Every structure is written in C-alpha cells, then in structure tokens.
Coordinates of C-alpha atoms in Angstrom, one line a residue:
X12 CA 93.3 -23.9 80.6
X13 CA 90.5 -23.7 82.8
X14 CA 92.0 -26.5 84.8
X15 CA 95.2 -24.6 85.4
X16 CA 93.0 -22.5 87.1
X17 CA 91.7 -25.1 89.6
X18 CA 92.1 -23.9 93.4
X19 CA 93.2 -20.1 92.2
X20 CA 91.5 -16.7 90.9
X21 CA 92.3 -15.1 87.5
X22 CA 92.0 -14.4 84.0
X23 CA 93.7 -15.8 81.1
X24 CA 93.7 -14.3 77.1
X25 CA 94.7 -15.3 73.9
X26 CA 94.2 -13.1 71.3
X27 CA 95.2 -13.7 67.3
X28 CA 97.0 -10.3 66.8
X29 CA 96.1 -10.0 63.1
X30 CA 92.3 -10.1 63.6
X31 CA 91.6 -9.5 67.1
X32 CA 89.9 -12.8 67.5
X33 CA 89.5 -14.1 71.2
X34 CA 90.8 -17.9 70.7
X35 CA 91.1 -18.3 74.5
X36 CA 89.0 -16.5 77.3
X37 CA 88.8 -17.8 81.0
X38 CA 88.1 -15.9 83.8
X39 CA 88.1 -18.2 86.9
X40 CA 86.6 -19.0 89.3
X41 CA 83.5 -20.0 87.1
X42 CA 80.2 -20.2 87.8
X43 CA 77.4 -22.9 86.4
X44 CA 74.9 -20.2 84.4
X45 CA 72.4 -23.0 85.2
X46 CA 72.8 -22.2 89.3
X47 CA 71.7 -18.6 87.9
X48 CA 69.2 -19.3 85.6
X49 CA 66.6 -20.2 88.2
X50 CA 66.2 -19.4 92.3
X51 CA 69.1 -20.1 94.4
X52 CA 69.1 -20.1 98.2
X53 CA 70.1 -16.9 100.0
X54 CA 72.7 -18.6 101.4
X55 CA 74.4 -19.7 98.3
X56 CA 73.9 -16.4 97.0
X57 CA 75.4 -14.5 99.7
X58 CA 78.4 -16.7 99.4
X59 CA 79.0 -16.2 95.7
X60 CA 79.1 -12.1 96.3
X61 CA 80.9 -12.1 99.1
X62 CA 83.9 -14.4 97.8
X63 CA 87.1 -13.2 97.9
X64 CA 87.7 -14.5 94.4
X65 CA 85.0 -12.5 92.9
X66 CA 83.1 -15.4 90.7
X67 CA 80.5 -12.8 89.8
X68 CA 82.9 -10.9 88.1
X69 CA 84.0 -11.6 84.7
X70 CA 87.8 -10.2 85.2
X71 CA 88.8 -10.1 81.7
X72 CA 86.7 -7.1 80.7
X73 CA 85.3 -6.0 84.2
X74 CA 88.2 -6.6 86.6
X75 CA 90.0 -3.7 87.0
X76 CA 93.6 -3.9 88.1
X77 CA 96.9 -1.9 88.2
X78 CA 98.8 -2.9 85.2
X79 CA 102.2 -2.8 86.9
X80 CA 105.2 -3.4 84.8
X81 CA 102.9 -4.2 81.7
X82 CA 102.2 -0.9 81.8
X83 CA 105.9 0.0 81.0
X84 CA 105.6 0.0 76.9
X85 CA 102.8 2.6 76.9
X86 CA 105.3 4.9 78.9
X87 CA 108.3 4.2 77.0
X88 CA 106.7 4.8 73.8
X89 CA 105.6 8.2 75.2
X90 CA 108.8 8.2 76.0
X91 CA 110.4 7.7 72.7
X92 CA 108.1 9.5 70.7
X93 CA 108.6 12.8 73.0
X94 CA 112.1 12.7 71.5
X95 CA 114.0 11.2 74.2
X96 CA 116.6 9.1 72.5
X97 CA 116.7 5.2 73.4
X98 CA 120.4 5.4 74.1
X99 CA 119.7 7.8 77.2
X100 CA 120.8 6.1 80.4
X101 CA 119.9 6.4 83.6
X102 CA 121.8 5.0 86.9
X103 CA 119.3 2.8 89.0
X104 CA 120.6 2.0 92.5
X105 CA 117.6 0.2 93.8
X106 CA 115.8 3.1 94.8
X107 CA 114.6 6.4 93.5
X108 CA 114.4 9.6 95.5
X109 CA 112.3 12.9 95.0
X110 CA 112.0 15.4 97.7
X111 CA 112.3 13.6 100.6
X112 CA 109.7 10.6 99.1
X113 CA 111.5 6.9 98.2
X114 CA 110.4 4.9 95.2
X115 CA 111.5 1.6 95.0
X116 CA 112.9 -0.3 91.7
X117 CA 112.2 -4.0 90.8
X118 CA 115.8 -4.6 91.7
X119 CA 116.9 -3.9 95.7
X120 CA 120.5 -3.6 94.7
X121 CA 119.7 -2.1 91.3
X122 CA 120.3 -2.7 87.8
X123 CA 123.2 -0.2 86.9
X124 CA 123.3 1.7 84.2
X125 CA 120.4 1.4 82.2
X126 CA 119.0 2.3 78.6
X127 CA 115.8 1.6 77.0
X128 CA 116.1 -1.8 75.9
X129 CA 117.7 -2.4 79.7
X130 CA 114.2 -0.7 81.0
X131 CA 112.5 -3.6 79.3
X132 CA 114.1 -6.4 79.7
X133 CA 115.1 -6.2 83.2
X134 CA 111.7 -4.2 83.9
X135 CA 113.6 -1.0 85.8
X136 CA 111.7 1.4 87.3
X137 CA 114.0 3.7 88.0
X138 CA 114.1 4.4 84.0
X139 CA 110.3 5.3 83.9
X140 CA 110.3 7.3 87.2
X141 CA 112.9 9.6 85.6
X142 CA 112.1 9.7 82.0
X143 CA 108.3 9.9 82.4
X144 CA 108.8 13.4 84.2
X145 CA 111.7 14.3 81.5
X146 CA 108.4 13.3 78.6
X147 CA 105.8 15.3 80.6
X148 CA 102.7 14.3 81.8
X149 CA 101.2 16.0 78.3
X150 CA 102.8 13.2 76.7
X151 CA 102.1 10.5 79.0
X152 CA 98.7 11.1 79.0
X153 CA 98.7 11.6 75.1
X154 CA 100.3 8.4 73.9
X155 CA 98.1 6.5 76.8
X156 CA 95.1 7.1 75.4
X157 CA 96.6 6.7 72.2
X158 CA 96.8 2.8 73.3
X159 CA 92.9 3.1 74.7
X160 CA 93.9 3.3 78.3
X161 CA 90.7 4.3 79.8
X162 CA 88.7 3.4 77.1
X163 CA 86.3 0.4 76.2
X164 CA 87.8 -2.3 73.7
X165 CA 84.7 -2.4 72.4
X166 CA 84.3 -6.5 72.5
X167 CA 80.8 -7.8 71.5
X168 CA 80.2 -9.2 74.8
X169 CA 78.5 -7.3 77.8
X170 CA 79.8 -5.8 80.5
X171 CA 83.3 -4.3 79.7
X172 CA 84.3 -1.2 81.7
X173 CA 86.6 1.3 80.8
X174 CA 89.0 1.5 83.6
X175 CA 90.8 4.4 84.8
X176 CA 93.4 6.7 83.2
X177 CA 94.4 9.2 85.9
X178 CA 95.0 12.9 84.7
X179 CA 94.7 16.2 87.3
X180 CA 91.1 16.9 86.0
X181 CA 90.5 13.5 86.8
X182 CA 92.0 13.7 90.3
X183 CA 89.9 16.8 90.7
X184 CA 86.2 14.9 89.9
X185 CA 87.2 11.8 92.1
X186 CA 88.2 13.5 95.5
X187 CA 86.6 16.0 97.2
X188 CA 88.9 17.8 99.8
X189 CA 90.9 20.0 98.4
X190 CA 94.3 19.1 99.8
X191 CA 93.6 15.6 98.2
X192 CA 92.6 17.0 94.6
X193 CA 96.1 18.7 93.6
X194 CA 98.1 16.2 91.1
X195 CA 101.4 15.7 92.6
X196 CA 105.0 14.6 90.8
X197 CA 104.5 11.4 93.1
X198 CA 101.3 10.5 90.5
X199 CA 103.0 10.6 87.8
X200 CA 106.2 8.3 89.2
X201 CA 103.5 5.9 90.3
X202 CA 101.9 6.1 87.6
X203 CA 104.7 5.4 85.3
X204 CA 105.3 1.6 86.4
X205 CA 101.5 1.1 86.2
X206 CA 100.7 2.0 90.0
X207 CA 99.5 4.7 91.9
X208 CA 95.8 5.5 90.2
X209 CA 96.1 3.7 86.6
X210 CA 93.5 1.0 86.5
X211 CA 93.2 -1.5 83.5
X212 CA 91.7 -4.4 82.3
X213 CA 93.1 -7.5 81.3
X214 CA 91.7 -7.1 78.0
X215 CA 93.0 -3.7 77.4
X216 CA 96.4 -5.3 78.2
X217 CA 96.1 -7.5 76.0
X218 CA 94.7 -5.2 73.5
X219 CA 97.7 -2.6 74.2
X220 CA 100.1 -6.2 73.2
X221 CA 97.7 -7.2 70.0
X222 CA 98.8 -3.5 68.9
X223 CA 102.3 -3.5 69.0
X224 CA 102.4 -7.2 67.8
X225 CA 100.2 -6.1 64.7
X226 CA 102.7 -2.8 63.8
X227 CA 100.1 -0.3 65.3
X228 CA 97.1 -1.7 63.7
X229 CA 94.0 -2.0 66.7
X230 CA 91.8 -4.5 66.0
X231 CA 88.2 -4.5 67.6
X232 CA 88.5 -7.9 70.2
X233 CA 86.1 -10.5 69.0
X234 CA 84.4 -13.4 70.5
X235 CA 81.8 -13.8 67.9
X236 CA 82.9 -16.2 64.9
X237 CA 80.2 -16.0 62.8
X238 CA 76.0 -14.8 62.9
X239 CA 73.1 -17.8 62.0
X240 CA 70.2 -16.5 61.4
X241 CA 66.5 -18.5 62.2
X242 CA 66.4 -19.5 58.2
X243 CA 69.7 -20.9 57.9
X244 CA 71.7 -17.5 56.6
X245 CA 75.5 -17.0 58.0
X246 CA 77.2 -13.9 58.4
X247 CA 81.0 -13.9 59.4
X248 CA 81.9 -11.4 62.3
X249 CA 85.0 -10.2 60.1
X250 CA 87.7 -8.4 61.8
X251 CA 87.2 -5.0 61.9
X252 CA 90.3 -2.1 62.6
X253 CA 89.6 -0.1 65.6
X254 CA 92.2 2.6 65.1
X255 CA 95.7 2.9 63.7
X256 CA 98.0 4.7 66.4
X257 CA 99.6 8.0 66.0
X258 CA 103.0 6.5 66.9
X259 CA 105.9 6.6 64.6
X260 CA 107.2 3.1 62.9
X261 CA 110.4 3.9 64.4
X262 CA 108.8 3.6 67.9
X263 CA 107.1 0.8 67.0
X264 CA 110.1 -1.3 66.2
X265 CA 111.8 -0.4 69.1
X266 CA 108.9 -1.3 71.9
X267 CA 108.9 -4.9 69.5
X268 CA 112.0 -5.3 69.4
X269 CA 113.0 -4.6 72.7
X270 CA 110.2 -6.8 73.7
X271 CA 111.9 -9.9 72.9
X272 CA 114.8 -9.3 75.5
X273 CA 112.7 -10.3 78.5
X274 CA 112.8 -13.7 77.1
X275 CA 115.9 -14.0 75.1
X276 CA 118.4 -11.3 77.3
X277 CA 120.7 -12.2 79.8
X278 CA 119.1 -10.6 82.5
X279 CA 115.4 -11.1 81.2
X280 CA 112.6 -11.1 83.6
X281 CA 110.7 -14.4 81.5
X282 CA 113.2 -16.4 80.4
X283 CA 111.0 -19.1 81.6
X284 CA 109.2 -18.7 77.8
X285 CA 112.6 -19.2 76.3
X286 CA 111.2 -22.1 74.3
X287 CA 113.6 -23.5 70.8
X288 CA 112.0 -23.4 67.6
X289 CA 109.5 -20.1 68.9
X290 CA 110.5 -16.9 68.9
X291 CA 108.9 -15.6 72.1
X292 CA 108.5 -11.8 73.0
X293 CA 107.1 -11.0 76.3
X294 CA 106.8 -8.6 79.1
X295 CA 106.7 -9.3 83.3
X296 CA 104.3 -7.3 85.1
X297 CA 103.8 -7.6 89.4
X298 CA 101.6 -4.7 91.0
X299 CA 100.3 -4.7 94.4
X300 CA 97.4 -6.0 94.0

C-alpha cells in the first residue's frame, strides 16, 4: 500500500468493522523516525515543515478535511430519521437556487428525478441541499454528533484531533465581526454535501463507515493488538464498544442498503469496485480540497 503512495500525498484505512481493529494505516508521505530521533540540519528541517505534502502530519487522525460526498449518509440518516420518507423525490437540474445564491450538483445536466436511494448512488446534491433544510438544522446537528462528527475516535495512538462540526454557537466563537457570526441557510446547504465549515478526519470517516457496516454498533479504532509486559505477561487490547447510535434499525438498513448501489447501480459513482464473487458497498466523496 505504501507504494501506491509513491510520488503522491494521502492517507489510506482499513478497518475490521466488527472489532474496530486498524489492519491497514498509511499516511504518506513518510518520514524515517530515525531522521527525527537525533539532530537534523536546519535546512532539512525547514523543508519537511514547509512541504506542501505535509509529512509532519499524520493525516489519518490529524488531517482535517471537508468530508464531501462521504459526508452524505450522516445527512440522509438525519434525514430519514426526522421522518422524511425515502420515497420523497426531488427534481435536480444541475443546479440549486436559494435567494439569489447558486449551488451546484455533482451532475451539470442533472440527475432527474431523484429519491433516496438515487441521492446515494448517483451522489446528488440537489437531494441534500433541499431535504437537509426540510430535516432542520436541530436534526442535522443531532444525528451528526450522533456519528462522532466533531469528536475524537478515541484510537490509542497520539495526536488525534477532533475536527470541526459547525453549529451557530460555533460560528459565533470562531469569528469575530458580527456580520460574519450570523448562521446563514447557505451553511447549512454547504454543509449538507460535506462543504462549507464541516471538517473531518479520515478516521472519523472511516469510523462513521465501520458504524453503519457493524448495524450501529461503534467500536473504539485500535492499533494495539496485544500488551507484553517486561516479565513475559500478555494482555490482549480486546475490542471495546464506543457507543451504540440512537438511530432506528429501519434507518440503518436503508443507509446499507442503499450503499451498495454506488457499486452495483446503473448510474453508480464506483462501479470501478464492481468486483464478481464480492459484494462491495461503497460511497464517492470529491470536496475542494
């Protein structure tokens, strides 16, 4: 894996979704802990925090990135679980408008009419813009935090940071002119594709996924396999349940369910991990940065 890294910047995770255990972890590009270990010229120094590519940074737990599209099956199970019924439809065109602002869907021309399952397999934004003002930011926020957006994993290795889940009293802390405090509908629309304000982790992604896979069951991400002691003793690092959402089953099946279309539907955005023998569920995620 960390070869198919070679030349490019990012972070890759496998997690088992029963236990929570961390079978693969690369965040790239690496750095030699013996260059650290002792003194290293300025110059190289300099160079390793000034890189583009962050090295310094271990982007699995500490790189903090707009979720994008990933984002989409924390929204849609607000979503759901506000009451809104899967088979509600909403036209996308290509582009959204709301007082006078344009948001744009993943689709220039559009994807039609569009349902829940639609929203996910063909990753349409107009669906979220629209239904995430329809749930309420209440719920939004509710059922995001619900997934630990914002919120440390908890993994037993250093560093992790707990990203950023935007609310108005948020917004009110972080800026400080007044004009740039108020919470607009345009955060909320953002928002709702994983833009705008919403910061995660990849490991809170991947936590959000190790959820759903494990029927609402959050497991506590591990790296550590097992304790040795100086005199010989072993102690497993069993998995342990972080928290068992407050989402309905019904939901639940849904957001899985629904998550196999991106691979399997006719319009799916990762048909590319259509693979025979393996069923494959999956969801596409581009933001900005």
């Amino acid at each position: 894996m960390t070869k198919a890294f070679e030349g490019k910047s990012g972070v890759f995770i496998a997690m088992e979704a029963k236990t929570g255990k961390i079978i693969t972890f690369v965040s790239y590009p690496e750095i030699s802990l013996n260059l650290l270990s002792s003194r290293i010229p300025d110059e190289q120094w300099n160079a390793l925090v000034n890189s583009k590519s962050k090295p310094l940074v271990n982007k699995g737990i500490a790189g903090l990135y707009p979720p994008g599209s990933t984002f989409k099956v924390v929204i849609g199970a607000a979503i759901l679980e506000s009451g809104i019924s899967p088979y509600e439809t909403v036209v996308s065109t290509g582009q959204y408008r709301y007082k006078g602002l344009i948001f744009r869907d993943s689709s220039k021309s559009g994807n039609g009419v569009t349902n829940f399952n639609k929203s996910i397999e063909q990753s349409v934004n107009t669906y979220y813009y629209v239904f995430s003002q329809k749930a309420g930011l209440d719920n939004v926020i509710k059922y995001s935090k619900e997934f630990g957006i914002g919120e440390k994993t908890g993994i037993d290795i250093p560093g992790e940071l707990p990203g950023t889940l935007p609310t108005p009293e948020w917004k009110k802390k972080r800026f400080k002119k007044a004009k740039d405090q108020a919470w607009l509908p345009g955060d909320l629309i953002n928002m709702s594709i994983g833009q705008g304000y919403v910061l995660a982790t990849p490991m809170q992604i991947a936590s959000v996924y190790q959820t759903i896979a494990n029927n609402g069951v959050k497991m506590k991400p591990t790296v550590v396999d097992r304790f040795v002691s100086y005199n010989g003793k072993v102690e497993e690092n069993k998995p342990q349940v972080a928290k068992k959402l407050n989402i309905s089953a019904k939901t639940l099946k849904l957001v899985k369910d629904a998550l196999r279309l991106p691979v399997v539907g006719y319009g799916g955005t990762a048909k590319l991990l259509r693979i025979d023998g393996y069923p494959v569920s999956a969801k596409t995620g581009t933001a900005e940065n």
